[in-house]
mmCIF file with all atom_site columns, C-alpha atoms in Angstrom:
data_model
loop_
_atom_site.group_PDB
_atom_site.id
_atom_site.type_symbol
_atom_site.label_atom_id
_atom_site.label_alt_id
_atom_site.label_comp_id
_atom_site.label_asym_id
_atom_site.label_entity_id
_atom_site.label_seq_id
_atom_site.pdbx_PDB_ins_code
_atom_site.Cartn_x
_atom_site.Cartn_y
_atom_site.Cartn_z
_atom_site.occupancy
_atom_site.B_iso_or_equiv
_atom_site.pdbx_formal_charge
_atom_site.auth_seq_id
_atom_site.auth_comp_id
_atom_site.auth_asym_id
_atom_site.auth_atom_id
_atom_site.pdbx_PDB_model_num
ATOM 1   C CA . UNK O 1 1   ? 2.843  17.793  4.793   1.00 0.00 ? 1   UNK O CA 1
ATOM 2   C CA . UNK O 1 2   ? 1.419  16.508  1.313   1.00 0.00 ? 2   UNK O CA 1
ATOM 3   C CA . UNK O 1 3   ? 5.145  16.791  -0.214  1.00 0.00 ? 3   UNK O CA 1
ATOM 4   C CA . UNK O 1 4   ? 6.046  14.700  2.754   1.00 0.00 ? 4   UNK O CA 1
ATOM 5   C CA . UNK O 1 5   ? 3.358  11.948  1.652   1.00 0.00 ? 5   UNK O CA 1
ATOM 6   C CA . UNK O 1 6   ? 4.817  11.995  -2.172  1.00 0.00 ? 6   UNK O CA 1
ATOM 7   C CA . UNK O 1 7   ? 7.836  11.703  -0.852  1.00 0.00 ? 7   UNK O CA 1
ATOM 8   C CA . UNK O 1 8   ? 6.995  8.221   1.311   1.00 0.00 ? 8   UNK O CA 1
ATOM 9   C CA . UNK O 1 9   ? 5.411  6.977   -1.545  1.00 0.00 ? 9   UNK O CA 1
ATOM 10  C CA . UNK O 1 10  ? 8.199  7.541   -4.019  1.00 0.00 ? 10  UNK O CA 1
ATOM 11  C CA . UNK O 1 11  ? 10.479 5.977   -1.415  1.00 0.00 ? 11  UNK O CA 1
ATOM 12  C CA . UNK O 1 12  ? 8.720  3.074   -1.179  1.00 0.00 ? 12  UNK O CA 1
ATOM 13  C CA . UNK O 1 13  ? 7.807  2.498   -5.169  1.00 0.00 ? 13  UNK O CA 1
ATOM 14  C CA . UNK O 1 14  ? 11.748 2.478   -5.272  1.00 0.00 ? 14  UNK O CA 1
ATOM 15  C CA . UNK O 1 15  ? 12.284 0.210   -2.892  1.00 0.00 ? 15  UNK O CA 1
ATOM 16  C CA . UNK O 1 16  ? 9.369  -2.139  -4.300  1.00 0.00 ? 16  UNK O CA 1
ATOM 17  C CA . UNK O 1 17  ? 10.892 -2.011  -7.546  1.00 0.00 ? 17  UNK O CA 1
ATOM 18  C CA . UNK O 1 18  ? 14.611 -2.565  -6.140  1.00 0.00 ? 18  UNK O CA 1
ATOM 19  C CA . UNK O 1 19  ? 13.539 -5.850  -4.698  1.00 0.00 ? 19  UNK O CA 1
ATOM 20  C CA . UNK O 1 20  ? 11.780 -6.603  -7.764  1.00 0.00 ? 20  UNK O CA 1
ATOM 21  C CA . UNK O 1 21  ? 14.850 -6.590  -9.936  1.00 0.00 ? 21  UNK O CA 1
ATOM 22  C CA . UNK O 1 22  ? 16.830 -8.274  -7.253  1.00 0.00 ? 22  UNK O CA 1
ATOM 23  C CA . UNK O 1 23  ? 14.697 -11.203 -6.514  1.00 0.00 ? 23  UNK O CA 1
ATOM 24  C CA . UNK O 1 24  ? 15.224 -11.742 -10.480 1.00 0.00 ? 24  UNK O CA 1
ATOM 25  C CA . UNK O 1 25  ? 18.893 -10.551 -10.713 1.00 0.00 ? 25  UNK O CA 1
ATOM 26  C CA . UNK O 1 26  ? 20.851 -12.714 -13.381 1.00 0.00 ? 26  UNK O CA 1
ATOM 27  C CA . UNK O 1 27  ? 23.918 -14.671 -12.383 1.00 0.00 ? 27  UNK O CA 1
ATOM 28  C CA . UNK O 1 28  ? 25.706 -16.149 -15.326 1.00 0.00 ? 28  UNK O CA 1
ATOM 29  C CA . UNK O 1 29  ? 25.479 -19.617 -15.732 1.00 0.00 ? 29  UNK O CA 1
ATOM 30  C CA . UNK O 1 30  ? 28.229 -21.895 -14.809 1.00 0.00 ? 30  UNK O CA 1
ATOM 31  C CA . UNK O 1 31  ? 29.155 -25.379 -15.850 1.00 0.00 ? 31  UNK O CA 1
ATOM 32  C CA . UNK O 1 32  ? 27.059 -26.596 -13.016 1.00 0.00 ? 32  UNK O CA 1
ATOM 33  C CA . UNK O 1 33  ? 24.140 -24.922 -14.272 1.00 0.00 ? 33  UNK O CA 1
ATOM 34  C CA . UNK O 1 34  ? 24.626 -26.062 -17.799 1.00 0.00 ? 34  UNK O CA 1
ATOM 35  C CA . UNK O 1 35  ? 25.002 -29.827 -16.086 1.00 0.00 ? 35  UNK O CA 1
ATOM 36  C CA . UNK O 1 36  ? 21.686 -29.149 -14.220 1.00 0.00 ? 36  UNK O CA 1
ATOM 37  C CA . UNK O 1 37  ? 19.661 -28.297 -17.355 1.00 0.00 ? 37  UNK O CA 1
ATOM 38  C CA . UNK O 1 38  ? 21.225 -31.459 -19.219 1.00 0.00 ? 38  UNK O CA 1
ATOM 39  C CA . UNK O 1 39  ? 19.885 -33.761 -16.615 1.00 0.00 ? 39  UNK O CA 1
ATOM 40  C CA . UNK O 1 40  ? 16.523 -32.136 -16.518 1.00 0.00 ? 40  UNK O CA 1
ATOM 41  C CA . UNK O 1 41  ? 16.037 -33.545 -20.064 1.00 0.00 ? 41  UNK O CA 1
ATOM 42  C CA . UNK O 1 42  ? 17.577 -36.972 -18.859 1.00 0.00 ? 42  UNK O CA 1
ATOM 43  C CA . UNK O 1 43  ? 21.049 -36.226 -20.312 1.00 0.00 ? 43  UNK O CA 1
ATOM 44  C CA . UNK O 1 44  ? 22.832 -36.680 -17.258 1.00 0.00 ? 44  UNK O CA 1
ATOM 45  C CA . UNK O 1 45  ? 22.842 -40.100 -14.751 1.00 0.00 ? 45  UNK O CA 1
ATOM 46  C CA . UNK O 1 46  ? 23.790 -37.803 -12.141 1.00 0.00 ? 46  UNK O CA 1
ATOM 47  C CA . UNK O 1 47  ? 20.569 -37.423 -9.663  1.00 0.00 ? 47  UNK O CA 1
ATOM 48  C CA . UNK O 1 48  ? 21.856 -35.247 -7.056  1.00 0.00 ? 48  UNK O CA 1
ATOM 49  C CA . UNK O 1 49  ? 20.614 -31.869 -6.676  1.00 0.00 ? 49  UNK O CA 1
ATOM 50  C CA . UNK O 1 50  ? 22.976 -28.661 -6.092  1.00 0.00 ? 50  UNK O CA 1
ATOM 51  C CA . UNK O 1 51  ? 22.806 -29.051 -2.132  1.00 0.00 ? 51  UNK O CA 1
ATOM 52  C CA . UNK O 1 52  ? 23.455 -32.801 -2.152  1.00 0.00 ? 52  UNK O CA 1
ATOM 53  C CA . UNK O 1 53  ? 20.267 -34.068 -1.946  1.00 0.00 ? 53  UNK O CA 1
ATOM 54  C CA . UNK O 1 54  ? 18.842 -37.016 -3.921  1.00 0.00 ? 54  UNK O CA 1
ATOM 55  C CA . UNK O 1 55  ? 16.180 -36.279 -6.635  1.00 0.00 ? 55  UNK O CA 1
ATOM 56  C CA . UNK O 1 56  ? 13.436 -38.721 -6.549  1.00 0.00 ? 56  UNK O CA 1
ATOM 57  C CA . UNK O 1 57  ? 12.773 -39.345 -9.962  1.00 0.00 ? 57  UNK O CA 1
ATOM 58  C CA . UNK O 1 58  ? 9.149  -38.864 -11.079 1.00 0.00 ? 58  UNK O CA 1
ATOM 59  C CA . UNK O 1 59  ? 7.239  -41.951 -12.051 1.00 0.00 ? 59  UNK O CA 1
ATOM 60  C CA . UNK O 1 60  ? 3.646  -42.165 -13.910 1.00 0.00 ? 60  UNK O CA 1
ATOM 61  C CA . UNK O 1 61  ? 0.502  -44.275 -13.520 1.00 0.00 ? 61  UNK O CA 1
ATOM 62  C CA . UNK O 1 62  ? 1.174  -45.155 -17.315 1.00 0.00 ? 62  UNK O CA 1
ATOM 63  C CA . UNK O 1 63  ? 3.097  -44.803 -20.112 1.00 0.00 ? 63  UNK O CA 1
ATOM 64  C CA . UNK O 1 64  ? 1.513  -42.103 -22.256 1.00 0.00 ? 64  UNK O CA 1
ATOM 65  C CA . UNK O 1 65  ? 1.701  -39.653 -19.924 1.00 0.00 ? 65  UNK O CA 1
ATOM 66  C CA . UNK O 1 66  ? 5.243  -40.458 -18.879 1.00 0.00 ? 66  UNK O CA 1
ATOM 67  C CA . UNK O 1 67  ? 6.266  -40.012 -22.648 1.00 0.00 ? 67  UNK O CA 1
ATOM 68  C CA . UNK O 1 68  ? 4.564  -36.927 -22.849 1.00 0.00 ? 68  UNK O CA 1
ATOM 69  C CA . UNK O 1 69  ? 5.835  -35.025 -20.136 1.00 0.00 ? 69  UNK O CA 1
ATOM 70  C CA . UNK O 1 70  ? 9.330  -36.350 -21.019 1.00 0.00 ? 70  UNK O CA 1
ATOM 71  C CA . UNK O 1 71  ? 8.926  -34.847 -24.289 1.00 0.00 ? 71  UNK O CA 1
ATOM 72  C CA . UNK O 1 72  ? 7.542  -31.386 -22.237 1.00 0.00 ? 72  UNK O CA 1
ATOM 73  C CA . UNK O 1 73  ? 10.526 -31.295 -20.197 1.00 0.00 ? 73  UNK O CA 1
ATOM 74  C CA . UNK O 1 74  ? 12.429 -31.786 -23.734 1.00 0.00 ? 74  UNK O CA 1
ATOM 75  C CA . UNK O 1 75  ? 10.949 -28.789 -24.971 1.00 0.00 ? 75  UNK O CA 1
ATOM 76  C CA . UNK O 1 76  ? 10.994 -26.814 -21.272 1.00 0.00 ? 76  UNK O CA 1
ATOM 77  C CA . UNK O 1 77  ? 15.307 -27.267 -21.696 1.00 0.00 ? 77  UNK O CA 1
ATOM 78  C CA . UNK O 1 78  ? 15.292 -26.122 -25.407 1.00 0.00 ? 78  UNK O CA 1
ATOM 79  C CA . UNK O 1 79  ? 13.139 -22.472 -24.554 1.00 0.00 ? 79  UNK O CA 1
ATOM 80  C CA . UNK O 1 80  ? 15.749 -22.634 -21.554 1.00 0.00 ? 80  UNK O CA 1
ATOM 81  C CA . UNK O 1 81  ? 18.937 -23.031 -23.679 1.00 0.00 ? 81  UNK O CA 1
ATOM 82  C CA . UNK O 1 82  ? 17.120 -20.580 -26.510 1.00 0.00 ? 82  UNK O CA 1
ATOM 83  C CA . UNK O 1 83  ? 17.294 -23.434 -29.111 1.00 0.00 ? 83  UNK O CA 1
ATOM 84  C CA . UNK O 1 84  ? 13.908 -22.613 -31.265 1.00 0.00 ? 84  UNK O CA 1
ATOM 85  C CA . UNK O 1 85  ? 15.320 -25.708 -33.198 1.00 0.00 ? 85  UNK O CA 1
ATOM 86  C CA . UNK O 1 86  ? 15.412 -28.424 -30.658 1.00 0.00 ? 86  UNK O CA 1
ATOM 87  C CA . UNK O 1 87  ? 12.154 -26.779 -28.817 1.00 0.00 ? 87  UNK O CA 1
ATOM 88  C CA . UNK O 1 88  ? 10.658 -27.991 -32.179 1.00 0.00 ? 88  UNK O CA 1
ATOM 89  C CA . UNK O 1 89  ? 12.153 -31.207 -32.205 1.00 0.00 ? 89  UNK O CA 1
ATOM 90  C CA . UNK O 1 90  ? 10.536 -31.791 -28.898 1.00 0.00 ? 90  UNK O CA 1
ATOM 91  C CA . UNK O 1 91  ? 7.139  -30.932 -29.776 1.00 0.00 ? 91  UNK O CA 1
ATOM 92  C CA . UNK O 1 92  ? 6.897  -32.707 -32.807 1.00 0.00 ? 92  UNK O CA 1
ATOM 93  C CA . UNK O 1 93  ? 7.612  -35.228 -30.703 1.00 0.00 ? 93  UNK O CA 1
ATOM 94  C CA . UNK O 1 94  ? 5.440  -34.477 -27.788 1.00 0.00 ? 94  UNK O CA 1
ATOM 95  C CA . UNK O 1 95  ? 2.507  -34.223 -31.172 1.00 0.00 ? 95  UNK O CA 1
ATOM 96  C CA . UNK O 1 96  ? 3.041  -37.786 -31.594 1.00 0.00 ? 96  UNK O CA 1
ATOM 97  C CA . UNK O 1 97  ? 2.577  -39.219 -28.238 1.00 0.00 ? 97  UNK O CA 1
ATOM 98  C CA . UNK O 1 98  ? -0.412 -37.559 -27.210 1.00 0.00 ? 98  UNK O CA 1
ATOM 99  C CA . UNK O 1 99  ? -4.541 -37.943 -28.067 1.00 0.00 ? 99  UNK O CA 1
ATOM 100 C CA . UNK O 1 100 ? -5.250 -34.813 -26.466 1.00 0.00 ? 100 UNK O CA 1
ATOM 101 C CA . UNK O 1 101 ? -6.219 -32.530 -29.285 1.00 0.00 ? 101 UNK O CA 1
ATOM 102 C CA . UNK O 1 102 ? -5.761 -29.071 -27.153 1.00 0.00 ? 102 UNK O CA 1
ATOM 103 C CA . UNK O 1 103 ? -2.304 -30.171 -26.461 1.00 0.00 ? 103 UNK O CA 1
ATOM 104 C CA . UNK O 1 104 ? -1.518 -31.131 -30.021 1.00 0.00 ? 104 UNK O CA 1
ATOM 105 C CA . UNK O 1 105 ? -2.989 -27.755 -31.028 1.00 0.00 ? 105 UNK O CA 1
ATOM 106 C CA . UNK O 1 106 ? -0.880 -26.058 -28.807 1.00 0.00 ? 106 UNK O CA 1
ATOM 107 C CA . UNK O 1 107 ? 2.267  -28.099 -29.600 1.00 0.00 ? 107 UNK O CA 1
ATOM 108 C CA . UNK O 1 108 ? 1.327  -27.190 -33.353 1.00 0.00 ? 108 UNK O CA 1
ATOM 109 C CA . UNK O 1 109 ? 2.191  -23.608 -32.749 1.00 0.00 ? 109 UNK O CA 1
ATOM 110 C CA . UNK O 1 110 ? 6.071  -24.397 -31.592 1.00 0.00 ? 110 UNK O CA 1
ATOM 111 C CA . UNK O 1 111 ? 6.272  -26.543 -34.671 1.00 0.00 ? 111 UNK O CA 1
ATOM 112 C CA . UNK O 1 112 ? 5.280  -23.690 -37.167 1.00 0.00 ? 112 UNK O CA 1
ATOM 113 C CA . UNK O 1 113 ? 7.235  -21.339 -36.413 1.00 0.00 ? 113 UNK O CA 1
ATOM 114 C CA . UNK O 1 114 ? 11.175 -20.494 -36.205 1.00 0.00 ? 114 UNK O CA 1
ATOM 115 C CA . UNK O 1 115 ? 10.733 -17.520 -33.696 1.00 0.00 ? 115 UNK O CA 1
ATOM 116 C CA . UNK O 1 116 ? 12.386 -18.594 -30.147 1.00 0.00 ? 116 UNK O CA 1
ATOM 117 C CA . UNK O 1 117 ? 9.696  -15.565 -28.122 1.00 0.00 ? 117 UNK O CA 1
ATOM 118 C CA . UNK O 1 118 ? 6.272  -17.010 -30.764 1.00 0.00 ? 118 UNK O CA 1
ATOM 119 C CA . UNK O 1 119 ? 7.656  -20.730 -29.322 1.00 0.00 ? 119 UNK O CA 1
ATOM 120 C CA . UNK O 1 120 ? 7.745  -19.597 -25.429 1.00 0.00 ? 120 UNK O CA 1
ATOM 121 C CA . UNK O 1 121 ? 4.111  -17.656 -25.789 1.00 0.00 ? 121 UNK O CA 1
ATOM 122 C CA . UNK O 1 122 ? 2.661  -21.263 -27.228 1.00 0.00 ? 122 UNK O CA 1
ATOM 123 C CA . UNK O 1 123 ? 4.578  -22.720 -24.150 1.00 0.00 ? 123 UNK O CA 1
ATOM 124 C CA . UNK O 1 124 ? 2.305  -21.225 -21.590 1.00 0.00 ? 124 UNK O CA 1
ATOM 125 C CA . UNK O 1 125 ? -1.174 -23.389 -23.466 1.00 0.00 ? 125 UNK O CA 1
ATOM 126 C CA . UNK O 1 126 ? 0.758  -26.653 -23.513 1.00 0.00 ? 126 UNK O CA 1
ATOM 127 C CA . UNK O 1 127 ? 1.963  -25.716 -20.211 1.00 0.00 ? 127 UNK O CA 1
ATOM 128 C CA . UNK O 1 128 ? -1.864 -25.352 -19.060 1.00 0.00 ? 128 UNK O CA 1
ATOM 129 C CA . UNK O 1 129 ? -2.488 -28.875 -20.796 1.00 0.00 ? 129 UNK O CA 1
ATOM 130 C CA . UNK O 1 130 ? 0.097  -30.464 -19.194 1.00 0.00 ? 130 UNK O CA 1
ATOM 131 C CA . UNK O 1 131 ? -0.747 -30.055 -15.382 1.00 0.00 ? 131 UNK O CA 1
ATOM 132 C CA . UNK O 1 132 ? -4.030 -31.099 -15.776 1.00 0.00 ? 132 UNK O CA 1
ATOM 133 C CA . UNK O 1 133 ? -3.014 -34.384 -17.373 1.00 0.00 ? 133 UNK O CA 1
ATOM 134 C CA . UNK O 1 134 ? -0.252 -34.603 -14.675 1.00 0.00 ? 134 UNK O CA 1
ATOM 135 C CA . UNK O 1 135 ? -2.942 -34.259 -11.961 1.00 0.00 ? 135 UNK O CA 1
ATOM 136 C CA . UNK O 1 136 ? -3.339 -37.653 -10.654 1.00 0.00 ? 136 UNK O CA 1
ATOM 137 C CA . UNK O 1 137 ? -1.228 -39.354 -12.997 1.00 0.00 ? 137 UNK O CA 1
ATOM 138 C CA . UNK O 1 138 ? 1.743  -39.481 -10.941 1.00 0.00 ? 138 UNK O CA 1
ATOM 139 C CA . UNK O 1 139 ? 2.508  -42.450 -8.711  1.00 0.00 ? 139 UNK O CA 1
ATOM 140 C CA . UNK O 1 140 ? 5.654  -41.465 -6.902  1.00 0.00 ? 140 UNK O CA 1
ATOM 141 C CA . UNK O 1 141 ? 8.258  -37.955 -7.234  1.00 0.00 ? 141 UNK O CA 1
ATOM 142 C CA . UNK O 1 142 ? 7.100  -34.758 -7.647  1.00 0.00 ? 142 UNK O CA 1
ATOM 143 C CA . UNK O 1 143 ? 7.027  -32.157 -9.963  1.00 0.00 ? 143 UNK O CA 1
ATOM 144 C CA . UNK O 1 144 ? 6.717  -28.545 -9.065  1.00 0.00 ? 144 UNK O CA 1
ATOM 145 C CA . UNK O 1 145 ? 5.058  -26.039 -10.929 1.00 0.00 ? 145 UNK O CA 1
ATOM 146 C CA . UNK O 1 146 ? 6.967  -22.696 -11.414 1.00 0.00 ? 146 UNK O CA 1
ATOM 147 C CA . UNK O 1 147 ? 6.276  -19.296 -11.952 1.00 0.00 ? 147 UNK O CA 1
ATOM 148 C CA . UNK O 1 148 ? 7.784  -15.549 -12.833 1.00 0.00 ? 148 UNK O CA 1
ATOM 149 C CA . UNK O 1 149 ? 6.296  -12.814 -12.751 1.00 0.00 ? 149 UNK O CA 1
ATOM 150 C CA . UNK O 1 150 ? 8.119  -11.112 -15.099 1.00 0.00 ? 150 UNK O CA 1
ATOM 151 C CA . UNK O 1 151 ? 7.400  -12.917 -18.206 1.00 0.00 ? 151 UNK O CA 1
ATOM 152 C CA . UNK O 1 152 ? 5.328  -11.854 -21.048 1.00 0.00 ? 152 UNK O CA 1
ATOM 153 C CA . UNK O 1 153 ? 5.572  -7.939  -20.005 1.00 0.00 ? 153 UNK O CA 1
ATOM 154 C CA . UNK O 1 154 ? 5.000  -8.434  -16.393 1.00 0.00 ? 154 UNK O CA 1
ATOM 155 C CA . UNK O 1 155 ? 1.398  -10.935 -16.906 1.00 0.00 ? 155 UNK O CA 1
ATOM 156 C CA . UNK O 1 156 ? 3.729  -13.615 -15.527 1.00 0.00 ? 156 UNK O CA 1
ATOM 157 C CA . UNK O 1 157 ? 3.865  -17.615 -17.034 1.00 0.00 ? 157 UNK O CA 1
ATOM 158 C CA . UNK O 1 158 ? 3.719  -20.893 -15.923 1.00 0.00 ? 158 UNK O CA 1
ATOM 159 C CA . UNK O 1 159 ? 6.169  -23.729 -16.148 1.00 0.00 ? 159 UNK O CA 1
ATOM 160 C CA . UNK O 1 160 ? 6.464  -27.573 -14.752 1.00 0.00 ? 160 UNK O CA 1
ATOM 161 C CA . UNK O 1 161 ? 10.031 -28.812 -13.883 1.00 0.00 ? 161 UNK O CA 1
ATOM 162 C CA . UNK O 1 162 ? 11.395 -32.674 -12.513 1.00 0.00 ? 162 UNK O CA 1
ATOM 163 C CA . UNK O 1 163 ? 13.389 -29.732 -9.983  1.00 0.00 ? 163 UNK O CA 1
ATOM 164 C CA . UNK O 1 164 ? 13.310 -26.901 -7.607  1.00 0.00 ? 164 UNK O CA 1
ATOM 165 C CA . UNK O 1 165 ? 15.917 -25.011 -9.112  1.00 0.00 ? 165 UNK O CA 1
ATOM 166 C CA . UNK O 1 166 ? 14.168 -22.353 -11.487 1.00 0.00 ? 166 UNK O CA 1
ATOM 167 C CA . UNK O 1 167 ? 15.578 -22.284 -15.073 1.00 0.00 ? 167 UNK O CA 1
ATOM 168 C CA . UNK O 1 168 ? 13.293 -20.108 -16.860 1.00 0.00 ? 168 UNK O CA 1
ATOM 169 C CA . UNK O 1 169 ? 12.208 -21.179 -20.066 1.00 0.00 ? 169 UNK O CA 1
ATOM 170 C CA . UNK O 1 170 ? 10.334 -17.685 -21.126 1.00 0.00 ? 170 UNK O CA 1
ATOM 171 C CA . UNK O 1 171 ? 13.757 -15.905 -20.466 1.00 0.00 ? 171 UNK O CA 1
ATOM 172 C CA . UNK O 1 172 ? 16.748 -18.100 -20.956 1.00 0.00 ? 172 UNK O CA 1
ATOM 173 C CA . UNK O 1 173 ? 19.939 -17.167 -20.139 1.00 0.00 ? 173 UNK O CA 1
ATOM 174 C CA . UNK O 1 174 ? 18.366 -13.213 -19.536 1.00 0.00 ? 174 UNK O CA 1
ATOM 175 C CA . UNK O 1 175 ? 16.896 -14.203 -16.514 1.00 0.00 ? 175 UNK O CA 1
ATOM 176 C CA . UNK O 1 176 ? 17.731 -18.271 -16.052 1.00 0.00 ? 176 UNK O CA 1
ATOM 177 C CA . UNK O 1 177 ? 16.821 -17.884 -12.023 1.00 0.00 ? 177 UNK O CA 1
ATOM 178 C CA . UNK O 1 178 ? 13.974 -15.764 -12.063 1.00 0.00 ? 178 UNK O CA 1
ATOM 179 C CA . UNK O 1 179 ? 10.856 -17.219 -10.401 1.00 0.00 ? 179 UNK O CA 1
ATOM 180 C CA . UNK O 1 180 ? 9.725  -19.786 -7.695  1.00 0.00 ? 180 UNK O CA 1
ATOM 181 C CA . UNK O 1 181 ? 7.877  -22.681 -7.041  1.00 0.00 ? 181 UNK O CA 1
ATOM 182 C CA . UNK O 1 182 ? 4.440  -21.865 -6.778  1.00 0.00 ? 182 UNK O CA 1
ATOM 183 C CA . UNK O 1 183 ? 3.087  -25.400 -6.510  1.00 0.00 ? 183 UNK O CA 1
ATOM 184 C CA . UNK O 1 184 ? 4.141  -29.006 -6.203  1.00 0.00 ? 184 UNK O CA 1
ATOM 185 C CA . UNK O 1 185 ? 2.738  -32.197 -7.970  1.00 0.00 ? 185 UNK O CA 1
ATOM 186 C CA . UNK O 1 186 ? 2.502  -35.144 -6.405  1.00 0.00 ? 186 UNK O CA 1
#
């Protein structure tokens, strides 16, 4: 009886752990994908989502905040596309629009250093500074707040994204779709 009981519990560790890796399971990215994560930055004119659907853009109460979370998503698309380069264009940028000195401390730490995984672990403060000047501050859109599980050895991160789609900024092309909207914005 008692090997039976290991037994059900190995069975359903595996099974826990199957569904784990599957609900993160890596498709390559296609050209669709790449145009996605160019209009997320504001690359692209194109505002329809995958299925169709019109994106409503996100608009602000006022202007700081709009060029701040601009610069955000800027940064976001570089940790996406594994660019430490551009993700420190962004927040040198993102340092200059802003009075909030925890951001700019945060932003500070994606400017100083080269390393792609140091940049993503800074990510997760300014991340944490960003929603809470987003709350309230937007007057029409949404943006949804986005999480996996899997980051940072399984402690799991936070992102904000302009869309539903995941595109993981802690992973990049590893693991592009893993995670899910845990909250929306509005």
């Amino acid at each position: 009886m008692r090997n039976l009981k290991i037994y059900d519990i190995r069975v359903i560790i595996v099974a826990i752990l199957g569904l784990t890796i599957l609900s993160c399971k890596e498709n390559k990215t296609s050209k669709t994908d790449e145009k996605q994560e160019h209009s997320e930055m504001g690359h692209n004119n194109d505002h329809s989502s995958h299925e169709g659907e019109q994106t409503k853009e996100v608009q602000f109460k006022n202007v700081e905040t709009a060029e701040a979370f601009q610069h955000y998503i800027h940064i976001k698309t570089a940790l996406v596309n594994t660019d430490a380069n551009e993700a420190k264009a962004g927040a040198q940028m993102l340092a200059k629009v802003t009075e909030n000195t925890a951001l700019k401390t945060a932003v500070e730490a994606i400017t100083n250093t080269d390393d792609i995984e140091e940049q993503r672990k800074a990510f997760i403060e300014i991340t944490a500074q960003m929603e809470t000047a987003l709350k309230g501050a937007l007057s029409s859109g949404e943006v949804y707040k986005q999480y996996c599980p899997m980051a940072f050895d399984n402690t799991g991160g936070y992102w904000l994204s302009k869309e539903k789609e995941i595109r993981n900024p802690y992973f990049g092309d590893r693991m592009l779709k893993c995670g899910s909207v845990a909250e929306t914005i509005r």
